[in-house]
CSV table of C-alpha atoms in Angstrom, one decimal:
chain,number,residue,atom,x,y,z
A,226,MET,CA,50.4,-35.2,51.2
A,227,PRO,CA,49.9,-32.3,54.1
A,228,LYS,CA,47.2,-33.2,56.7
A,229,SER,CA,45.4,-29.7,55.5
A,230,LYS,CA,45.0,-31.2,51.9
A,231,VAL,CA,43.6,-34.5,53.1
A,232,PHE,CA,41.0,-32.4,55.2
A,233,ILE,CA,40.0,-30.5,52.2
A,234,LEU,CA,39.6,-33.4,50.0
A,235,LEU,CA,37.5,-35.2,52.7
A,236,LEU,CA,35.3,-32.2,53.1
A,237,SER,CA,35.0,-31.8,49.4
A,238,ALA,CA,34.0,-35.3,48.9
A,239,CYS,CA,31.5,-35.1,51.7
A,240,ALA,CA,29.9,-32.0,50.2
A,241,PHE,CA,29.7,-33.9,46.8
A,242,ILE,CA,27.8,-36.9,48.6
A,243,PHE,CA,25.5,-34.5,50.6
A,244,CYS,CA,24.4,-32.5,47.3
A,245,ALA,CA,24.1,-35.6,45.5
A,246,CYS,CA,21.6,-37.5,48.2
A,247,THR,CA,19.8,-34.3,48.6
A,248,SER,CA,19.5,-34.0,44.7
A,249,GLN,CA,18.0,-37.5,44.7
A,250,LYS,CA,15.5,-37.1,47.5
A,251,VAL,CA,14.1,-34.0,45.7
A,252,THR,CA,14.0,-35.8,42.6
A,253,SER,CA,12.4,-38.7,43.5
A,254,LYS,CA,9.9,-36.6,45.6
A,255,ARG,CA,9.3,-34.6,42.3
A,256,SER,CA,8.9,-38.0,40.4
A,257,LEU,CA,6.3,-39.3,43.0
A,258,GLU,CA,4.3,-36.2,43.0
A,259,ASN,CA,4.3,-36.3,39.0
A,260,SER,CA,3.4,-39.9,39.1
A,261,GLN,CA,0.4,-39.0,41.1
A,262,LEU,CA,-0.6,-36.2,38.9
A,263,GLU,CA,-0.5,-38.5,35.9
A,264,SER,CA,-3.1,-40.8,37.4
A,265,MET,CA,-5.4,-37.8,38.4
A,266,THR,CA,-8.2,-37.1,36.3
A,267,VAL,CA,-9.3,-33.4,35.0
A,268,GLN,CA,-12.0,-33.6,37.9
A,269,ASP,CA,-9.4,-35.0,40.5
A,270,LEU,CA,-7.5,-31.8,39.8
A,271,VAL,CA,-10.1,-29.3,39.7
A,272,GLY,CA,-11.4,-30.6,43.0
A,273,GLN,CA,-8.5,-30.1,45.1
A,274,MET,CA,-8.6,-26.6,44.2
A,275,VAL,CA,-12.1,-26.0,45.9
A,276,VAL,CA,-12.6,-25.2,49.5
A,277,CYS,CA,-16.4,-24.9,50.3
A,278,GLY,CA,-18.5,-24.3,53.1
A,279,PHE,CA,-21.8,-25.4,54.3
A,280,SER,CA,-24.5,-25.0,56.6
A,281,GLY,CA,-24.9,-27.2,59.9
A,282,THR,CA,-23.2,-28.8,62.6
A,283,GLU,CA,-22.8,-32.4,61.0
A,284,LEU,CA,-21.9,-33.6,57.6
A,285,THR,CA,-24.9,-33.5,55.5
A,286,ASP,CA,-25.6,-36.4,52.8
A,287,ASP,CA,-25.9,-33.9,50.2
A,288,PHE,CA,-22.7,-32.0,51.2
A,289,ALA,CA,-20.8,-35.2,51.3
A,290,ASP,CA,-22.4,-36.2,47.8
A,291,PHE,CA,-20.9,-33.0,46.5
A,292,LEU,CA,-17.4,-33.8,48.1
A,293,ARG,CA,-17.3,-37.1,46.6
A,294,THR,CA,-18.9,-36.3,43.3
A,295,TYR,CA,-16.5,-33.3,42.6
A,296,LYS,CA,-13.6,-35.0,44.5
A,297,VAL,CA,-13.4,-31.5,46.6
A,298,GLY,CA,-10.2,-31.5,48.6
A,299,GLY,CA,-11.1,-28.7,50.9
A,300,VAL,CA,-13.7,-27.5,53.5
A,301,ILE,CA,-14.1,-24.0,55.5
A,302,LEU,CA,-15.7,-23.8,58.7
A,303,PHE,CA,-17.6,-21.1,60.3
A,304,ALA,CA,-18.7,-20.6,63.9
A,305,GLY,CA,-22.2,-21.8,63.0
A,306,ASN,CA,-20.5,-25.2,61.8
A,307,MET,CA,-18.9,-25.3,65.4
A,308,ARG,CA,-21.0,-25.8,68.5
A,309,THR,CA,-18.7,-27.6,71.1
A,310,LEU,CA,-15.4,-29.3,71.0
A,311,GLN,CA,-16.4,-32.9,70.7
A,312,GLN,CA,-19.0,-32.1,68.2
A,313,THR,CA,-16.3,-30.0,66.0
A,314,ARG,CA,-13.8,-33.0,66.5
A,315,LYS,CA,-16.4,-35.6,64.9
A,316,LEU,CA,-17.5,-33.1,62.3
A,317,CYS,CA,-13.9,-32.9,61.3
A,318,SER,CA,-13.1,-36.5,61.4
A,319,ASP,CA,-16.3,-37.1,59.4
A,320,ILE,CA,-15.0,-34.5,56.6
A,321,GLN,CA,-11.3,-36.1,56.6
A,322,LYS,CA,-12.7,-39.6,56.1
A,323,VAL,CA,-14.8,-38.9,53.1
A,324,VAL,CA,-12.2,-36.3,51.5
A,325,THR,CA,-9.4,-38.9,52.1
A,326,GLU,CA,-11.3,-42.0,50.9
A,327,THR,CA,-12.4,-40.0,47.9
A,328,THR,CA,-9.2,-38.3,46.6
A,329,GLY,CA,-6.4,-39.9,48.6
A,330,PHE,CA,-5.2,-36.8,50.0
A,331,PRO,CA,-5.9,-35.2,53.5
A,332,ALA,CA,-8.7,-32.4,53.3
A,333,PHE,CA,-7.8,-28.7,54.0
A,334,ILE,CA,-10.4,-28.2,57.0
A,335,CYS,CA,-10.0,-24.2,56.9
A,336,THR,CA,-11.5,-21.6,59.5
A,337,ASP,CA,-10.8,-17.8,60.2
A,338,GLN,CA,-9.5,-17.9,63.8
A,339,GLU,CA,-7.9,-14.3,63.9
A,340,GLY,CA,-9.0,-13.3,67.3
A,341,GLY,CA,-11.0,-10.8,68.8
A,342,ALA,CA,-14.4,-10.1,66.5
A,343,ILE,CA,-13.2,-13.0,64.0
A,344,CYS,CA,-13.1,-16.0,66.3
A,345,ARG,CA,-14.8,-19.0,64.9
A,346,LEU,CA,-14.2,-21.8,67.5
A,347,PRO,CA,-17.1,-22.3,69.9
A,348,LYS,CA,-16.8,-19.9,72.9
A,349,LYS,CA,-18.7,-22.3,74.8
A,350,ASP,CA,-15.4,-24.0,75.1
A,351,PHE,CA,-12.7,-21.9,74.1
A,352,LEU,CA,-11.5,-18.6,75.6
A,353,PRO,CA,-11.3,-16.2,72.4
A,354,LEU,CA,-8.0,-14.9,71.4
A,355,PRO,CA,-7.7,-11.2,71.8
A,356,GLY,CA,-7.7,-9.0,68.5
A,357,ALA,CA,-4.8,-8.1,66.5
A,358,TYR,CA,-5.0,-4.7,67.8
A,359,GLU,CA,-5.6,-5.5,71.2
A,360,ILE,CA,-2.6,-8.0,71.3
A,361,ALA,CA,-0.3,-5.8,69.7
A,362,SER,CA,-1.1,-3.1,72.1
A,363,PHE,CA,1.1,-5.1,74.8
A,364,LYS,CA,4.3,-4.4,72.7
A,365,ASN,CA,5.4,-7.9,73.0
A,366,PRO,CA,6.4,-9.9,70.0
A,367,ASN,CA,6.9,-13.0,72.1
A,368,LEU,CA,3.3,-13.0,73.4
A,369,VAL,CA,2.0,-12.7,69.9
A,370,PHE,CA,4.3,-15.6,68.9
A,371,GLN,CA,2.8,-17.7,72.0
A,372,ALA,CA,-0.5,-16.5,71.1
A,373,GLY,CA,0.0,-18.0,67.4
A,374,LYS,CA,1.3,-21.2,69.1
A,375,LEU,CA,-1.5,-21.6,71.2
A,376,THR,CA,-4.2,-20.9,68.5
A,377,ALA,CA,-2.6,-23.6,66.4
A,378,LYS,CA,-3.0,-26.1,69.3
A,379,GLU,CA,-6.6,-25.2,69.7
A,380,LEU,CA,-7.4,-25.5,66.3
A,381,LEU,CA,-5.5,-28.8,65.7
A,382,LEU,CA,-7.5,-30.1,68.8
A,383,CYS,CA,-10.6,-29.6,67.0
A,384,GLY,CA,-9.1,-31.4,63.8
A,385,ILE,CA,-8.9,-27.9,61.7
A,386,ASN,CA,-5.4,-27.8,59.9
A,387,VAL,CA,-5.4,-24.4,58.2
A,388,ASP,CA,-6.0,-20.7,59.8
A,389,PHE,CA,-6.7,-18.1,57.4
A,390,ALA,CA,-4.8,-15.6,59.7
A,391,PRO,CA,-2.9,-13.6,60.4
A,392,VAL,CA,-4.0,-10.3,58.7
A,393,ALA,CA,-1.2,-8.4,57.0
A,394,ASP,CA,-3.2,-5.4,56.2
A,395,ILE,CA,-2.0,-1.9,57.4
A,396,ASN,CA,-4.6,-0.3,59.0
A,397,SER,CA,-4.3,3.3,57.3
A,398,ASN,CA,-7.8,4.6,56.5
A,399,PRO,CA,-9.9,5.5,59.4
A,400,LYS,CA,-13.2,5.1,57.1
A,401,ASN,CA,-12.4,1.4,56.5
A,402,PRO,CA,-15.5,-0.5,57.5
A,403,ILE,CA,-13.8,-4.1,57.5
A,404,ILE,CA,-10.2,-3.9,58.7
A,405,GLY,CA,-9.7,-1.5,61.6
A,406,LYS,CA,-8.9,-3.4,64.8
A,407,ARG,CA,-8.4,-6.7,62.6
A,408,ALA,CA,-5.0,-5.2,61.7
A,409,TYR,CA,-1.8,-5.2,64.2
A,410,GLY,CA,-1.1,-1.5,63.5
A,411,SER,CA,-1.3,1.7,61.3
A,412,THR,CA,2.6,1.4,60.1
A,413,ALA,CA,4.2,-1.3,57.9
A,414,GLU,CA,6.7,-1.8,60.8
A,415,ASP,CA,4.1,-2.9,63.2
A,416,VAL,CA,2.3,-5.2,61.0
A,417,ILE,CA,5.3,-7.0,59.8
A,418,LEU,CA,6.5,-7.6,63.4
A,419,TYR,CA,3.6,-8.8,65.0
A,420,SER,CA,1.8,-10.4,61.9
A,421,GLY,CA,5.2,-12.1,61.1
A,422,LYS,CA,5.1,-13.3,65.0
A,423,MET,CA,1.6,-14.7,64.8
A,424,ALA,CA,2.5,-16.5,61.6
A,425,GLN,CA,5.5,-18.1,63.0
A,426,GLY,CA,3.5,-19.2,66.1
A,427,LEU,CA,0.8,-20.7,64.1
A,428,LEU,CA,3.3,-22.6,61.9
A,429,SER,CA,5.5,-23.8,64.8
A,430,GLU,CA,2.7,-26.6,65.6
A,431,GLY,CA,2.6,-27.9,62.2
A,432,LEU,CA,-0.6,-26.0,61.1
A,433,LEU,CA,-0.8,-24.0,57.8
A,434,CYS,CA,-1.6,-20.3,57.9
A,435,ALA,CA,-2.5,-17.7,55.1
A,436,VAL,CA,-1.8,-14.1,55.4
A,437,LYS,CA,-4.6,-11.8,54.0
A,438,HIS,CA,-5.6,-9.8,52.0
A,439,PHE,CA,-3.1,-9.4,49.2
A,440,PRO,CA,-2.0,-6.9,48.1
A,441,GLY,CA,-4.0,-5.0,51.2
A,442,HIS,CA,-7.2,-3.9,52.5
A,443,GLY,CA,-6.3,-1.3,54.9
A,444,ASP,CA,-6.8,1.7,52.7
A,445,THR,CA,-10.6,0.9,51.4
A,446,ASP,CA,-13.4,2.8,52.2
A,447,THR,CA,-15.9,0.0,51.3
A,448,ASP,CA,-16.6,-3.5,52.7
A,449,SER,CA,-15.8,-6.1,49.6
A,450,HIS,CA,-18.7,-8.4,51.4
A,451,LEU,CA,-21.0,-5.6,50.1
A,452,GLY,CA,-19.4,-3.7,47.3
A,453,LEU,CA,-16.4,-3.6,44.8
A,454,PRO,CA,-13.7,-1.3,46.6
A,455,SER,CA,-11.1,0.7,44.6
A,456,VAL,CA,-7.6,1.9,45.7
A,457,ASN,CA,-6.2,4.3,43.4
A,458,LYS,CA,-2.6,3.5,44.2
A,459,SER,CA,0.4,3.0,41.8
A,460,TYR,CA,2.5,0.0,42.0
A,461,GLU,CA,5.3,2.2,43.6
A,462,GLN,CA,3.3,3.3,46.3
A,463,LEU,CA,2.0,-0.3,47.3
A,464,LEU,CA,5.7,-1.2,47.3
A,465,ASP,CA,6.5,1.3,49.6
A,466,PHE,CA,3.8,0.4,52.1
A,467,GLU,CA,0.8,-2.0,51.6
A,468,LEU,CA,3.1,-4.8,50.2
A,469,LYS,CA,6.1,-4.7,52.9
A,470,PRO,CA,4.3,-7.0,55.2
A,471,PHE,CA,3.4,-9.3,52.4
A,472,LYS,CA,6.9,-9.6,51.3
A,473,ALA,CA,8.1,-10.0,54.8
A,474,ALA,CA,5.6,-12.7,55.0
A,475,VAL,CA,6.8,-14.5,51.8
A,476,ASP,CA,10.7,-14.1,53.2
A,477,LEU,CA,9.3,-15.9,56.3
A,478,GLY,CA,8.0,-18.9,54.3
A,479,VAL,CA,4.4,-18.7,55.2
A,480,PRO,CA,2.7,-21.2,52.8
A,481,ILE,CA,-0.7,-19.2,52.0
A,482,VAL,CA,-1.6,-16.1,50.7
A,483,MET,CA,-5.2,-14.7,50.4
A,484,THR,CA,-6.3,-12.3,48.0
A,485,ALA,CA,-8.4,-9.1,48.5
A,486,HIS,CA,-11.3,-8.6,46.0
A,487,ILE,CA,-10.1,-4.8,45.4
A,488,LEU,CA,-9.6,-2.8,42.1
A,489,PHE,CA,-6.3,-1.3,41.7
A,490,PRO,CA,-7.0,0.8,38.4
A,491,LYS,CA,-3.4,1.6,38.3
A,492,ILE,CA,-1.9,-1.6,37.9
A,493,ASP,CA,-4.9,-3.4,36.4
A,494,ASP,CA,-8.0,-1.3,35.4
A,495,THR,CA,-10.2,-4.3,34.6
A,496,TYR,CA,-10.0,-7.0,37.5
A,497,PRO,CA,-9.8,-6.8,41.2
A,498,ALA,CA,-6.5,-8.5,42.7
A,499,THR,CA,-8.4,-11.8,43.0
A,500,MET,CA,-8.7,-12.1,39.2
A,501,SER,CA,-5.7,-10.0,38.2
A,502,HIS,CA,-2.9,-12.0,36.5
A,503,LYS,CA,-0.8,-8.8,36.9
A,504,ILE,CA,-1.2,-8.8,40.5
A,505,LEU,CA,-1.1,-12.3,41.3
A,506,THR,CA,1.4,-13.9,39.0
A,507,ASP,CA,3.3,-10.8,37.8
A,508,ILE,CA,3.7,-9.2,41.5
A,509,LEU,CA,3.1,-11.7,44.3
A,510,ARG,CA,4.8,-14.9,42.2
A,511,GLY,CA,7.1,-12.7,40.1
A,512,ASP,CA,8.5,-10.0,42.0
A,513,LEU,CA,7.7,-10.9,45.5
A,514,GLY,CA,9.0,-14.6,44.8
A,515,PHE,CA,6.0,-16.4,46.4
A,516,ALA,CA,6.0,-20.1,45.5
A,517,GLY,CA,3.3,-21.2,47.9
A,518,LEU,CA,-0.6,-21.5,47.4
A,519,ILE,CA,-2.7,-18.7,46.4
A,520,ILE,CA,-6.1,-18.7,47.6
A,521,THR,CA,-9.0,-16.5,46.6
A,522,ASP,CA,-11.3,-14.7,49.5
A,523,ASP,CA,-14.7,-15.8,49.4
A,524,LEU,CA,-16.1,-15.9,45.9
A,525,GLU,CA,-19.8,-15.5,47.1
A,526,MET,CA,-18.8,-11.7,48.3
A,527,ALA,CA,-20.6,-9.0,46.4
A,528,ALA,CA,-17.2,-7.6,45.1
A,529,ILE,CA,-17.0,-10.7,43.0
A,530,LYS,CA,-20.5,-12.6,42.6
A,531,LYS,CA,-22.4,-9.3,41.9
A,532,HIS,CA,-19.8,-7.6,39.7
A,533,TYR,CA,-18.5,-10.2,37.6
A,534,GLY,CA,-20.6,-13.5,38.5
A,535,LEU,CA,-19.4,-16.7,40.4
A,536,VAL,CA,-18.2,-18.9,37.8
A,537,ASP,CA,-16.5,-15.9,35.7
A,538,GLY,CA,-14.9,-14.8,38.7
A,539,ALA,CA,-13.6,-18.2,39.8
A,540,MET,CA,-12.5,-19.0,36.2
A,541,ALA,CA,-10.6,-15.4,35.8
A,542,ALA,CA,-9.2,-16.1,39.3
A,543,VAL,CA,-7.9,-19.3,38.1
A,544,ASN,CA,-6.3,-18.1,35.0
A,545,ALA,CA,-4.8,-15.2,37.2
A,546,GLY,CA,-2.9,-17.6,39.0
A,547,ALA,CA,-5.0,-18.7,42.2
A,548,ASP,CA,-4.6,-21.9,43.3
A,549,LEU,CA,-7.4,-22.6,45.7
A,550,LEU,CA,-11.1,-21.0,45.1
A,551,CYS,CA,-12.9,-20.1,48.4
A,552,LEU,CA,-16.7,-20.4,48.5
A,553,SER,CA,-18.5,-20.0,51.8
A,554,VAL,CA,-21.9,-21.2,50.8
A,555,PHE,CA,-22.8,-25.0,49.6
A,556,SER,CA,-24.7,-24.4,46.5
A,557,GLU,CA,-25.2,-24.9,42.6
A,558,GLY,CA,-22.4,-22.5,42.3
A,559,GLY,CA,-19.8,-25.1,43.5
A,560,SER,CA,-20.6,-27.3,41.1
A,561,GLU,CA,-21.0,-24.9,38.2
A,562,ILE,CA,-17.6,-23.9,38.9
A,563,CYS,CA,-16.1,-27.3,39.2
A,564,ASP,CA,-18.0,-28.2,35.8
A,565,ALA,CA,-16.7,-24.8,34.1
A,566,LEU,CA,-13.1,-25.6,35.0
A,567,ALA,CA,-13.0,-29.2,34.0
A,568,LEU,CA,-14.2,-28.2,30.4
A,569,SER,CA,-12.1,-24.9,30.1
A,570,VAL,CA,-8.9,-24.8,31.8
A,571,ASP,CA,-5.8,-26.3,30.4
A,572,ARG,CA,-4.8,-29.5,32.1
A,573,LYS,CA,-1.1,-28.3,32.6
A,574,ARG,CA,-2.5,-25.2,34.5
A,575,LEU,CA,-4.5,-27.3,36.7
A,576,GLU,CA,-1.5,-29.6,37.3
A,577,GLN,CA,0.7,-26.6,38.3
A,578,SER,CA,-1.8,-25.7,41.2
A,579,ALA,CA,-2.3,-29.5,42.2
A,580,LEU,CA,1.3,-29.9,42.8
A,581,ARG,CA,1.4,-27.0,45.2
A,582,ILE,CA,-1.5,-28.2,46.9
A,583,ILE,CA,-0.5,-31.9,47.1
A,584,GLY,CA,3.2,-30.6,48.3
A,585,ALA,CA,1.3,-28.5,51.2
A,586,LYS,CA,-0.9,-31.6,52.0
A,587,GLU,CA,2.0,-33.9,52.3
A,588,LYS,CA,2.9,-31.7,55.6
A,589,LEU,CA,-0.5,-32.3,57.0
A,590,ALA,CA,-0.6,-36.2,56.8
A,591,ASP,CA,1.1,-37.2,59.8
A,592,LEU,CA,-0.5,-34.3,62.5
A,593,PRO,CA,-1.7,-35.7,65.3
A,594,LEU,CA,-5.2,-35.1,66.8
A,595,ALA,CA,-4.3,-34.1,70.3
A,596,ASN,CA,-6.4,-35.4,73.5
A,597,GLN,CA,-9.4,-33.3,74.2
A,598,ASN,CA,-8.4,-33.5,78.0
A,599,LEU,CA,-5.8,-30.7,77.0
A,600,LEU,CA,-8.5,-28.1,76.9
A,601,LYS,CA,-8.4,-27.0,80.3
A,602,SER,CA,-4.7,-26.2,80.3
A,603,LEU,CA,-5.1,-24.3,76.8
A,604,ASN,CA,-7.7,-22.0,78.6
A,605,SER,CA,-5.8,-21.5,81.3
A,606,ASP,CA,-3.0,-20.3,79.0
A,607,MET,CA,-5.2,-18.3,76.9
A,608,LYS,CA,-6.4,-16.2,80.0
A,609,LYS,CA,-2.9,-15.3,80.6
A,610,ILE,CA,-2.4,-14.3,76.9
A,611,ARG,CA,-5.4,-12.3,77.2
A,612,ASN,CA,-3.8,-10.7,80.3
A,613,GLY,CA,-0.7,-9.6,78.4
A,614,LYS,CA,1.4,-12.3,80.4
A,615,LEU,CA,3.8,-14.4,78.8
A,616,LEU,CA,3.2,-18.3,79.3
A,617,ASP,CA,6.2,-20.3,80.9
A,618,SER,CA,8.5,-21.5,78.3
């Protein structure tokens, strides 16, 4: 037989073996996840979908009891929760211990570390990251990548494993009271470039990140913390502008997308994006091909709580396709949402989200907690970033 034919046969055999092994690995992983789901109660499934905040700088007995009772799988931290690096590390460690022992899975410990005005890490210990508009003004995509990488190192040093950043909104409305300089620019091209580099930097260290606020918060004149914004654009108009950075983020493999509490009446005249099946399932999952986690913006914001009610808003969000429900406040609302979901949502729907959540959490299991002695070198690097200087590679 000619050598060329022997080579081709060997190559084909290797390809067959590789495909068979890969298929077996995927099948076994899926089987493992399915067996985990089968052993979970409805309350276990619901708890994994909740990300809740609380007041104070230590894990209180009341909040720990809530985490245990409702098998809650995620916590969001704000600036008021984080006083110093050492205190934050202990807080995150205590949260991880309770959630892991109760649920069998790591906790999502989340924060909003965007840069600029939205920096949650304690300023006593950490030099703040420049805001999106400021860092984009250096016109250096590699600088933004390094900023994302450095931010991930800072968050992981604290024990935080999810960053609700970068902002993928386009700053297109000068009357916008909430986005403005939180955006990387006023063109789709700038936002695609710099938000993408920020996301890549965050992901490069193993941190999970969430682009926000889908399908775009840049063209509003109302703050969704205070009211219900409305954007009177067609789907075709969104595709041509607001959706471009989100599509680029999906193509990059960003693991989480955060929703916007905004009405788009030409697409859905009843519900804002957070509660809209047309926007979350038909557009984000269907048209854009997103297979990761969908998290709501804070359901305590007036756009949802005041106009639809906390429990009804949460129920509609899950039915629309959301996997994670974000609540900034630890109150009776959290337990009411958990009880309502456990009673009313089909188990198969809950399992869809739990499967995605478990898959994401598997990537967090081996993330090491860095030595806190690294803080000095991280701040030195952040000082360079703030001055527009690239770090030594």
